[in-house]
Amino acid sequence: MPEDRTEQPHIVTCTAPVNIAVIKYWGKRNEDIILPINSSLSVTLHQDQLKTTTTVATSRSFQEDRIWLNGKEEDITHPRLQSCLREIRRLARKRRNDGDSGVDSASLSHKVHICSVNNFPTAAGLASSAAGFACLVYSLARVFGVEGELSGIARQGSGSACRSMYGGFVQWIMGNKEDGKDSLAQQVEPETHWPELRILVLVASAERKPVGSTSGMQTSVKTSCLLKHRAESVVPGRMVEMTEAIRKKDFAAFAELTMKDSNQFHATCLDTYPPIFYLNHVSQQIISLVHRYNKHYGETRVAYTFDAGPNAVIFTLQQHVPEFVHMVQYFFPPETNGADFIKGLPVNCASLSEELKQGIGLEPMPKGINYIISTKVFTHIYPHKQLLQHCIIGLL
Amino acid sequence: MENKDFDIAAFGGKRNEDIILPINSSLSVTLHQDQLKTTTTVATSRSFQEDRIWLNGKEEDITHPRLQSCLREIRRLARKRRNDGDSGVDSASLSHKVHICSVNNFPTAAGLASSAAGFACLVYSLARVFGVEGELSGIARQGSGSACRSMYGGFVQWIMGNKEDGKDSLAQQVEPETHWPELRILVLVASAERKPVGSTSGMQTSVKTSCLLKHRAESVVPGRMVEMTEAIRKKDFAAFAELTMKDSNQFHATCLDTYPPIFYLNHVSQQIISLVHRYNKHYGETRVAYTFDAGPNAVIFTLQQHVPEFVHMVQYFFPPETNGADFIKGLPVNCASLSEELKQGIGLEPMPKGINYIISTKAGPGPRVVEDPTQHLLLSDGFPKKTM
């Protein structure tokens, strides 16, 4: 090793994607190691539009583990962060003890500095914890020289983070074991499988903060018998149907299941006591718009799904993107300077016929949506060779 | 006269569309007629050429299947009774055509589920005209499901029944209105919005597409009917309230689980729900409960001692038009001042004009005859009063 090597931090930077569940996870059977009451399935989004970037550095000179998120130092002792750090180190030690020469023993013996940023606003409520924890685990694994199955560790940081460990279409198998060793993510189909699929994230106007997922799902598990029935009797069949629809690239089936599962998730939130409302009047209007749009054309061209917050995620096929984006702009007219309304992948112009506008028959809801991110399905986590300047300033 | 009822264990699906048999039992509270009622006058005469009906001043189509069901069934029952030797049956009336005139003392646009009161009143009035007594809820049920519950006062259950012919799908009184005199009801009449999905088609779609509804009907409601009956018998307000809110929410959850989804709760409804939960939390006890039917109006249950403060809470958080004089209707409501501590404890933004007005009422009796002939809605020629 070079003489000054031990003084130089070992630095790795990675990026990880956001994923959107089409069969929803809501409810744990084990709070500590995060085991769910049902399986779930998601679509991983393209990182050009939405991603978390994390740099991890280890050095003999670091006195303690530290973490900065979106420019602010956070509490490293947070149980979820500790779970990930502990588990990845444990795995690295085990591998090393089993004779794996790829493990970086030096790094493993040092403290880590972690710096993470999202390229989308946290206030947008775009489920950044999934991307964040996936990136953290993946980056730590690269720094320590650990390869292979990592989704089980990401899961312990944030349940849905395990699904961000893979690209394309991903399922989180709920597992049966008490120790959670079989509660892992696996890829159903790679992103190359369905290139025509497009996703539009409709970022809602900021409103009063919704009920957080962790406590929300705890209350749901405790009080909703409809949720129990959903987990036991509905989701298993839907996982099979959804997998089938994706494999066959059957958009109509995919779309209908997606909408039904989003609605059923929100139904269980309403069946919680006290009830949880994530869908607001803008969400209801978006839902109406989609159903009327599909009805107008006599086919399921567009689907919606909503997580535990006001943002809508729209699935459609690429040929329908221009018209639907302009539909959204027409029925949810933005601030006068609408130049920044459409972000992400370029969207072609489209004119809306009077017949279509009247067929929809809804009143426009000005400023209901802040902006739209046009994106598509994408592949897995990238390790980056370059260093990120602003992260390094924080580390050194 | 006839009374409105409000679901506290909701009926939201049929197993038989023709004779209206539900997929689960339901339980309701009958409201006092001084505040909300349907009035119906029925006249028969040899000179009438055909059956006719006027509703709220407008002649309607008598051939509507639900109206025909009620007319047919009450006449069938009357003939059967007569053939069985019942001397109370008015054979003359039975052989004549009828003119029916019906009005509500509340605006139809308020969406206050007038079909229940309307059909119950129709059936009760026809029965009086024909001289038929006894069990009539099964006939009212065929006009509009929930109408069977308006055949009784107080606390009423509609037993779903098992039989295919629906002869055991009837309403019965659980407790009379005198049982719980401290119970109060506030109807929060929402501002008019776009027309919600009608109940009949809404519940058809729910039965077809919602597996959560199926589970609710089979596995949840039976136990809740028992618990609710118990809570009413014991006058256990906290238990009654919690069940009421849970059942309202579960009903709306099954609407959301319908495809396409049905939204009856709007942003005002959500705010009312928040207000109730925060109010109860502030006092550390369940003082107030909400329930919502297939529309935007909220029905609040509480005990009489909480009415003044809660009504003024509603007025504060849903400030009406500047002339708020007509905001509170029905039973008089005492003044109450709201402490700053309470307002801040609630911590919600006021929602101006979210609620049009409040009707303060209580549980009330079942249908009754109006003795005063000046109250008839039809003149002696059998036609509606011109003033309508």
Short mmCIF file of C-alpha atoms in Angstrom, two decimals, chain A:
data_model
loop_
_atom_site.label_atom_id
_atom_site.label_comp_id
_atom_site.label_asym_id
_atom_site.label_seq_id
_atom_site.Cartn_x
_atom_site.Cartn_y
_atom_site.Cartn_z
CA MET A 1 0.00 0.00 0.00
CA PRO A 2 1.22 3.60 -0.69
CA GLU A 3 2.62 5.32 2.39
CA ASP A 4 -0.03 7.99 2.60
CA ARG A 5 -2.86 5.62 1.80
CA THR A 6 -3.95 5.30 5.38
CA GLU A 7 -4.36 9.08 5.59
CA GLN A 8 -6.46 9.31 2.45
CA PRO A 9 -10.11 8.50 2.98
CA HIS A 10 -11.47 5.64 0.94
CA ILE A 11 -14.36 7.30 -0.91
CA VAL A 12 -17.19 5.80 -2.91
CA THR A 13 -20.18 7.59 -4.47
CA CYS A 14 -23.29 5.87 -5.69
CA THR A 15 -26.75 6.82 -6.85
CA ALA A 16 -29.99 4.95 -6.22
CA PRO A 17 -33.47 5.26 -7.66
CA VAL A 18 -36.90 6.01 -6.33
CA ASN A 19 -39.44 3.23 -6.72
CA ILE A 20 -43.21 3.47 -6.97
CA ALA A 21 -45.30 0.63 -5.63
CA VAL A 22 -48.10 -0.67 -7.79
CA ILE A 23 -49.05 -3.30 -5.24
CA LYS A 24 -48.73 -1.44 -1.98
CA TYR A 25 -46.90 -2.20 1.21
CA TRP A 26 -48.78 -0.89 4.23
CA GLY A 27 -48.35 -2.55 7.58
CA LYS A 28 -45.65 -4.45 9.45
CA ARG A 29 -45.73 -7.73 11.30
CA ASN A 30 -42.36 -6.91 12.91
CA GLU A 31 -41.41 -3.31 13.67
CA ASP A 32 -37.75 -3.90 14.59
CA ILE A 33 -36.46 -5.62 11.48
CA ILE A 34 -39.30 -4.34 9.29
CA LEU A 35 -41.22 -7.37 8.09
CA PRO A 36 -44.41 -6.56 6.16
CA ILE A 37 -47.91 -8.07 6.43
CA ASN A 38 -48.06 -8.49 2.66
CA SER A 39 -45.78 -8.65 -0.37
CA SER A 40 -45.49 -5.64 -2.67
CA LEU A 41 -44.40 -4.81 -6.19
CA SER A 42 -42.89 -1.65 -7.63
CA VAL A 43 -41.52 0.10 -10.68
CA THR A 44 -38.09 1.68 -10.39
CA LEU A 45 -37.86 5.17 -11.87
CA HIS A 46 -35.15 6.58 -14.10
CA GLN A 47 -32.37 8.22 -12.16
CA ASP A 48 -31.88 11.08 -14.59
CA GLN A 49 -35.05 12.57 -13.17
CA LEU A 50 -35.15 11.28 -9.59
CA LYS A 51 -32.33 9.85 -7.55
CA THR A 52 -30.41 9.93 -4.34
CA THR A 53 -26.65 10.38 -4.51
CA THR A 54 -24.59 9.19 -1.56
CA THR A 55 -20.88 9.47 -0.91
CA VAL A 56 -19.34 7.30 1.79
CA ALA A 57 -15.83 7.85 3.03
CA THR A 58 -13.86 5.87 5.61
CA SER A 59 -10.62 7.00 7.21
CA ARG A 60 -8.51 6.14 10.18
CA SER A 61 -8.71 9.81 11.11
CA PHE A 62 -12.50 9.80 11.50
CA GLN A 63 -13.43 9.75 15.16
CA GLU A 64 -17.03 8.71 14.81
CA ASP A 65 -19.67 7.80 12.23
CA ARG A 66 -21.40 10.91 10.89
CA ILE A 67 -24.07 11.64 8.32
CA TRP A 68 -25.20 14.69 6.35
CA LEU A 69 -28.52 14.62 4.51
CA ASN A 70 -29.38 17.32 1.99
CA GLY A 71 -26.79 19.64 3.48
CA LYS A 72 -27.67 19.21 7.12
CA GLU A 73 -25.96 16.98 9.65
CA GLU A 74 -28.38 14.43 11.07
CA ASP A 75 -28.41 12.17 14.10
CA ILE A 76 -26.39 9.04 13.28
CA THR A 77 -27.85 7.23 16.28
CA HIS A 78 -31.27 6.97 14.60
CA PRO A 79 -32.26 3.30 14.98
CA ARG A 80 -32.85 2.77 11.27
CA LEU A 81 -29.44 4.17 10.35
CA GLN A 82 -27.84 2.09 13.08
CA SER A 83 -29.57 -1.05 11.73
CA CYS A 84 -28.07 -0.53 8.29
CA LEU A 85 -24.58 0.31 9.56
CA ARG A 86 -24.59 -2.60 11.98
CA GLU A 87 -25.90 -5.13 9.48
CA ILE A 88 -23.60 -4.17 6.60
CA ARG A 89 -20.58 -4.31 8.92
CA ARG A 90 -21.71 -7.66 10.27
CA LEU A 91 -22.07 -9.02 6.75
CA ALA A 92 -18.65 -7.66 5.77
CA ARG A 93 -17.01 -9.27 8.80
CA LYS A 94 -18.71 -12.57 8.09
CA ARG A 95 -17.51 -12.52 4.49
CA ARG A 96 -14.03 -11.66 5.56
CA ASN A 97 -14.03 -14.47 8.10
CA ASP A 98 -15.31 -16.82 5.40
CA GLY A 99 -12.22 -15.92 3.36
CA ASP A 100 -13.64 -13.36 0.96
CA SER A 101 -10.58 -11.39 -0.17
CA GLY A 102 -12.65 -8.58 -1.67
CA VAL A 103 -13.54 -7.24 1.76
CA ASP A 104 -11.71 -4.03 2.62
CA SER A 105 -10.62 -4.75 6.19
CA ALA A 106 -9.13 -1.32 6.69
CA SER A 107 -12.36 0.44 5.82
CA LEU A 108 -14.27 -2.02 7.92
CA SER A 109 -12.24 -1.02 10.95
CA HIS A 110 -12.74 2.71 10.40
CA LYS A 111 -15.57 5.09 11.11
CA VAL A 112 -17.59 6.37 8.16
CA HIS A 113 -18.70 9.77 6.97
CA ILE A 114 -21.81 9.73 4.83
CA CYS A 115 -23.19 12.51 2.66
CA SER A 116 -26.43 12.15 0.78
CA VAL A 117 -28.52 14.41 -1.48
CA ASN A 118 -31.69 14.06 -3.51
CA ASN A 119 -32.05 15.72 -6.88
CA PHE A 120 -35.68 16.42 -6.05
CA PRO A 121 -37.09 18.46 -3.15
CA THR A 122 -37.74 16.51 0.03
CA ALA A 123 -40.75 18.71 0.57
CA ALA A 124 -42.20 17.21 -2.59
CA GLY A 125 -42.83 14.12 -0.50
CA LEU A 126 -41.46 11.78 -3.11
CA ALA A 127 -40.66 8.89 -0.77
CA SER A 128 -36.99 9.71 -0.56
CA SER A 129 -36.31 7.27 2.27
CA ALA A 130 -36.47 4.30 -0.10
CA ALA A 131 -33.85 5.76 -2.42
CA GLY A 132 -31.88 7.10 0.53
CA PHE A 133 -31.49 3.87 2.44
CA ALA A 134 -30.90 1.83 -0.69
CA CYS A 135 -28.12 4.19 -1.68
CA LEU A 136 -26.65 4.14 1.79
CA VAL A 137 -26.53 0.36 1.95
CA TYR A 138 -25.18 0.00 -1.57
CA SER A 139 -22.48 2.63 -0.98
CA LEU A 140 -21.42 1.10 2.32
CA ALA A 141 -21.25 -2.29 0.62
CA ARG A 142 -18.98 -0.87 -2.08
CA VAL A 143 -16.74 0.79 0.48
CA PHE A 144 -16.42 -2.42 2.50
CA GLY A 145 -16.09 -4.63 -0.56
CA VAL A 146 -19.24 -6.65 0.02
CA GLU A 147 -21.20 -8.03 -2.91
CA GLY A 148 -24.43 -9.96 -3.40
CA GLU A 149 -27.83 -9.88 -1.74
CA LEU A 150 -28.19 -6.56 0.09
CA SER A 151 -31.92 -5.89 -0.06
CA GLY A 152 -32.48 -7.49 3.34
CA ILE A 153 -30.23 -4.89 4.92
CA ALA A 154 -31.81 -1.98 3.03
CA ARG A 155 -35.18 -3.28 4.22
CA GLN A 156 -34.16 -2.68 7.80
CA GLY A 157 -33.53 0.99 7.08
CA SER A 158 -36.85 1.54 5.36
CA GLY A 159 -39.11 -1.24 4.14
CA SER A 160 -39.56 -0.03 0.59
CA ALA A 161 -35.80 0.65 0.28
CA CYS A 162 -35.27 -3.02 -0.52
CA ARG A 163 -37.17 -2.54 -3.75
CA SER A 164 -34.81 0.30 -4.78
CA MET A 165 -31.90 -2.18 -4.81
CA TYR A 166 -33.01 -3.39 -8.23
CA GLY A 167 -34.08 -1.80 -11.49
CA GLY A 168 -37.12 -2.38 -13.65
CA PHE A 169 -40.01 -4.20 -11.96
CA VAL A 170 -39.27 -5.41 -8.47
CA GLN A 171 -41.15 -7.44 -5.87
CA TRP A 172 -40.60 -7.52 -2.13
CA ILE A 173 -41.46 -11.06 -1.02
CA MET A 174 -42.96 -10.80 2.44
CA GLY A 175 -41.32 -14.02 3.68
CA ASN A 176 -42.44 -16.32 6.48
CA LYS A 177 -39.44 -16.54 8.77
CA GLU A 178 -39.34 -14.71 12.08
CA ASP A 179 -35.74 -13.59 11.49
CA GLY A 180 -36.71 -12.02 8.16
CA LYS A 181 -33.98 -13.73 6.18
CA ASP A 182 -36.49 -14.58 3.46
CA SER A 183 -38.03 -11.11 3.32
CA LEU A 184 -36.12 -9.84 0.31
CA ALA A 185 -36.53 -8.00 -2.97
CA GLN A 186 -36.09 -9.58 -6.35
CA GLN A 187 -36.37 -8.34 -9.86
CA VAL A 188 -39.49 -9.45 -11.74
CA GLU A 189 -38.45 -7.97 -15.10
CA PRO A 190 -35.59 -5.63 -16.07
CA GLU A 191 -36.31 -2.12 -17.28
CA THR A 192 -35.53 -3.09 -20.83
CA HIS A 193 -38.57 -5.36 -20.76
CA TRP A 194 -41.18 -2.64 -21.34
CA PRO A 195 -39.55 0.36 -23.02
CA GLU A 196 -42.87 1.97 -24.00
CA LEU A 197 -43.96 2.41 -20.39
CA ARG A 198 -43.86 5.97 -19.14
CA ILE A 199 -44.34 7.54 -15.75
CA LEU A 200 -45.50 11.06 -14.91
CA VAL A 201 -45.06 12.30 -11.36
CA LEU A 202 -47.62 15.01 -10.62
CA VAL A 203 -46.10 17.04 -7.78
CA ALA A 204 -48.91 18.52 -5.72
CA SER A 205 -48.99 21.91 -4.13
CA ALA A 206 -47.64 21.88 -0.59
CA GLU A 207 -50.37 21.33 1.97
CA ARG A 208 -50.55 20.47 5.60
CA LYS A 209 -48.17 17.65 6.39
CA PRO A 210 -49.82 14.24 6.04
CA VAL A 211 -49.60 11.51 8.68
CA GLY A 212 -46.15 9.86 8.49
CA SER A 213 -46.06 6.33 7.02
CA THR A 214 -44.48 4.61 9.98
CA SER A 215 -47.05 5.65 12.54
CA GLY A 216 -49.85 5.63 9.99
CA MET A 217 -49.36 2.00 9.12
CA GLN A 218 -49.01 1.06 12.78
CA THR A 219 -52.42 2.53 13.50
CA SER A 220 -53.87 0.83 10.42
CA VAL A 221 -52.57 -2.59 11.48
CA LYS A 222 -54.01 -2.05 14.95
CA THR A 223 -57.44 -0.80 13.96
CA SER A 224 -58.41 -1.81 10.42
CA CYS A 225 -59.94 -5.24 9.84
CA LEU A 226 -60.22 -4.43 6.16
CA LEU A 227 -56.41 -4.15 6.07
CA LYS A 228 -56.04 -7.56 7.62
CA HIS A 229 -58.36 -9.03 5.01
CA ARG A 230 -56.49 -7.22 2.24
CA ALA A 231 -53.13 -8.58 3.36
CA GLU A 232 -54.35 -12.14 3.80
CA SER A 233 -56.86 -12.56 1.02
CA VAL A 234 -56.41 -9.94 -1.67
CA VAL A 235 -52.73 -9.09 -2.14
CA PRO A 236 -51.43 -12.62 -2.80
CA GLY A 237 -53.69 -13.01 -5.82
CA ARG A 238 -52.91 -9.50 -7.02
CA MET A 239 -49.15 -10.13 -6.86
CA VAL A 240 -49.64 -13.04 -9.23
CA GLU A 241 -51.90 -11.07 -11.58
CA MET A 242 -49.59 -8.07 -11.59
CA THR A 243 -46.52 -10.16 -12.35
CA GLU A 244 -48.45 -11.75 -15.21
CA ALA A 245 -49.59 -8.36 -16.57
CA ILE A 246 -46.02 -7.04 -16.52
CA ARG A 247 -44.62 -10.16 -18.14
CA LYS A 248 -47.17 -9.93 -20.93
CA LYS A 249 -46.87 -6.13 -21.15
CA ASP A 250 -50.65 -6.05 -20.84
CA PHE A 251 -51.12 -2.35 -20.11
CA ALA A 252 -54.86 -2.49 -19.51
CA ALA A 253 -54.48 -5.23 -16.89
CA PHE A 254 -51.45 -3.53 -15.34
CA ALA A 255 -53.30 -0.22 -15.19
CA GLU A 256 -56.53 -1.54 -13.72
CA LEU A 257 -54.71 -3.48 -11.01
CA THR A 258 -52.54 -0.47 -10.22
CA MET A 259 -55.55 1.81 -9.77
CA LYS A 260 -57.48 -0.75 -7.74
CA ASP A 261 -54.56 -1.36 -5.44
CA SER A 262 -53.94 2.32 -4.87
CA ASN A 263 -57.62 2.80 -4.04
CA GLN A 264 -57.69 -0.20 -1.75
CA PHE A 265 -54.63 1.04 0.13
CA HIS A 266 -56.35 4.37 0.68
CA ALA A 267 -59.54 2.54 1.63
CA THR A 268 -57.66 0.82 4.44
CA CYS A 269 -56.36 4.23 5.55
CA LEU A 270 -59.97 5.43 5.74
CA ASP A 271 -60.87 2.27 7.68
CA THR A 272 -58.20 3.18 10.23
CA TYR A 273 -59.22 4.78 13.52
CA PRO A 274 -58.79 7.69 13.55
CA PRO A 275 -59.06 7.70 9.76
CA ILE A 276 -56.10 8.75 7.61
CA PHE A 277 -56.66 10.88 4.53
CA TYR A 278 -53.86 11.00 2.01
CA LEU A 279 -56.11 11.77 -0.97
CA ASN A 280 -57.23 15.41 -1.07
CA HIS A 281 -59.54 17.25 -3.44
CA VAL A 282 -56.78 17.55 -6.06
CA SER A 283 -56.12 13.80 -5.83
CA GLN A 284 -59.84 13.12 -6.28
CA GLN A 285 -59.89 15.36 -9.31
CA ILE A 286 -56.89 13.60 -10.85
CA ILE A 287 -58.62 10.27 -10.31
CA SER A 288 -61.78 11.58 -11.98
CA LEU A 289 -59.71 12.93 -14.87
CA VAL A 290 -58.08 9.54 -15.49
CA HIS A 291 -61.35 7.60 -15.42
CA ARG A 292 -63.08 10.08 -17.70
CA TYR A 293 -60.11 10.14 -20.06
CA ASN A 294 -60.10 6.35 -20.31
CA LYS A 295 -63.87 6.29 -20.72
CA HIS A 296 -63.69 8.88 -23.49
CA TYR A 297 -61.40 6.66 -25.51
CA GLY A 298 -63.06 3.43 -24.50
CA GLU A 299 -59.76 1.93 -23.33
CA THR A 300 -57.46 2.05 -20.32
CA ARG A 301 -54.71 4.37 -21.56
CA VAL A 302 -53.66 5.89 -18.26
CA ALA A 303 -53.43 4.70 -14.65
CA TYR A 304 -52.87 6.54 -11.38
CA THR A 305 -51.36 5.51 -8.10
CA PHE A 306 -50.98 7.50 -4.87
CA ASP A 307 -48.73 6.77 -1.94
CA ALA A 308 -48.92 8.19 1.58
CA GLY A 309 -49.02 11.78 0.38
CA PRO A 310 -50.63 14.06 -2.17
CA ASN A 311 -48.42 13.37 -5.21
CA ALA A 312 -49.95 11.38 -8.05
CA VAL A 313 -47.93 8.97 -10.17
CA ILE A 314 -49.37 8.33 -13.60
CA PHE A 315 -48.50 5.32 -15.74
CA THR A 316 -49.10 5.40 -19.45
CA LEU A 317 -47.55 4.34 -22.76
CA GLN A 318 -45.25 6.72 -24.58
CA GLN A 319 -47.68 7.56 -27.37
CA HIS A 320 -50.19 8.97 -24.89
CA VAL A 321 -47.74 11.16 -22.96
CA PRO A 322 -48.09 14.40 -24.97
CA GLU A 323 -51.87 14.49 -24.89
CA PHE A 324 -52.20 13.45 -21.27
CA VAL A 325 -49.58 15.92 -20.06
CA HIS A 326 -51.44 18.70 -21.84
CA MET A 327 -54.69 17.44 -20.36
CA VAL A 328 -53.17 17.80 -16.90
CA GLN A 329 -51.94 21.28 -17.75
CA TYR A 330 -55.39 22.26 -19.00
CA PHE A 331 -57.35 20.91 -16.05
CA PHE A 332 -54.80 21.99 -13.43
CA PRO A 333 -53.56 25.27 -14.91
CA PRO A 334 -50.35 26.37 -13.22
CA GLU A 335 -49.14 29.84 -12.24
CA THR A 336 -49.05 32.25 -15.16
CA ASN A 337 -45.42 31.49 -15.94
CA GLY A 338 -45.99 27.84 -16.78
CA ALA A 339 -42.56 27.45 -18.32
CA ASP A 340 -41.30 25.14 -15.61
CA PHE A 341 -44.42 23.04 -15.44
CA ILE A 342 -43.03 20.06 -17.33
CA LYS A 343 -39.69 18.70 -16.14
CA GLY A 344 -37.69 15.59 -16.96
CA LEU A 345 -37.95 13.88 -20.32
CA PRO A 346 -39.01 16.24 -23.12
CA VAL A 347 -42.70 16.12 -23.94
CA ASN A 348 -43.99 16.87 -27.43
CA CYS A 349 -46.69 19.43 -28.01
CA ALA A 350 -50.27 18.27 -28.31
CA SER A 351 -53.50 20.10 -28.88
CA LEU A 352 -56.65 19.08 -27.09
CA SER A 353 -59.83 18.88 -29.14
CA GLU A 354 -62.93 20.65 -27.85
CA GLU A 355 -64.65 17.30 -28.01
CA LEU A 356 -62.14 15.85 -25.61
CA LYS A 357 -62.31 18.76 -23.17
CA GLN A 358 -66.06 18.60 -23.10
CA GLY A 359 -66.07 14.84 -22.88
CA ILE A 360 -64.03 15.16 -19.70
CA GLY A 361 -66.46 17.72 -18.34
CA LEU A 362 -64.50 18.75 -15.26
CA GLU A 363 -63.91 22.26 -13.91
CA PRO A 364 -60.25 23.31 -14.10
CA MET A 365 -58.54 23.42 -10.71
CA PRO A 366 -55.92 26.20 -10.94
CA LYS A 367 -52.59 25.62 -9.26
CA GLY A 368 -53.62 22.21 -7.98
CA ILE A 369 -50.41 20.73 -9.38
CA ASN A 370 -47.02 22.44 -9.05
CA TYR A 371 -45.22 20.61 -11.83
CA ILE A 372 -44.94 17.32 -13.67
CA ILE A 373 -41.84 15.12 -13.91
CA SER A 374 -41.88 13.01 -17.05
CA THR A 375 -39.78 9.88 -16.66
CA LYS A 376 -39.50 6.18 -17.42
CA VAL A 377 -38.40 2.90 -15.94
CA PHE A 378 -34.75 2.60 -15.21
CA THR A 379 -32.02 0.33 -14.20
CA HIS A 380 -30.03 -0.27 -11.12
CA ILE A 381 -27.76 1.60 -8.84
CA TYR A 382 -24.73 3.23 -10.30
CA PRO A 383 -21.41 3.43 -8.60
CA HIS A 384 -19.65 6.64 -9.57
CA LYS A 385 -15.96 7.08 -9.95
CA GLN A 386 -16.03 10.88 -9.63
CA LEU A 387 -16.13 12.72 -6.36
CA LEU A 388 -18.88 15.15 -5.50
CA GLN A 389 -17.44 18.53 -4.52
CA HIS A 390 -19.99 19.66 -2.02
CA CYS A 391 -20.01 16.30 -0.33
CA ILE A 392 -16.24 16.29 -0.02
CA ILE A 393 -16.24 19.69 1.64
CA GLY A 394 -18.41 18.19 4.31
CA LEU A 395 -16.23 15.16 4.73
CA LEU A 396 -12.72 16.55 4.93
#
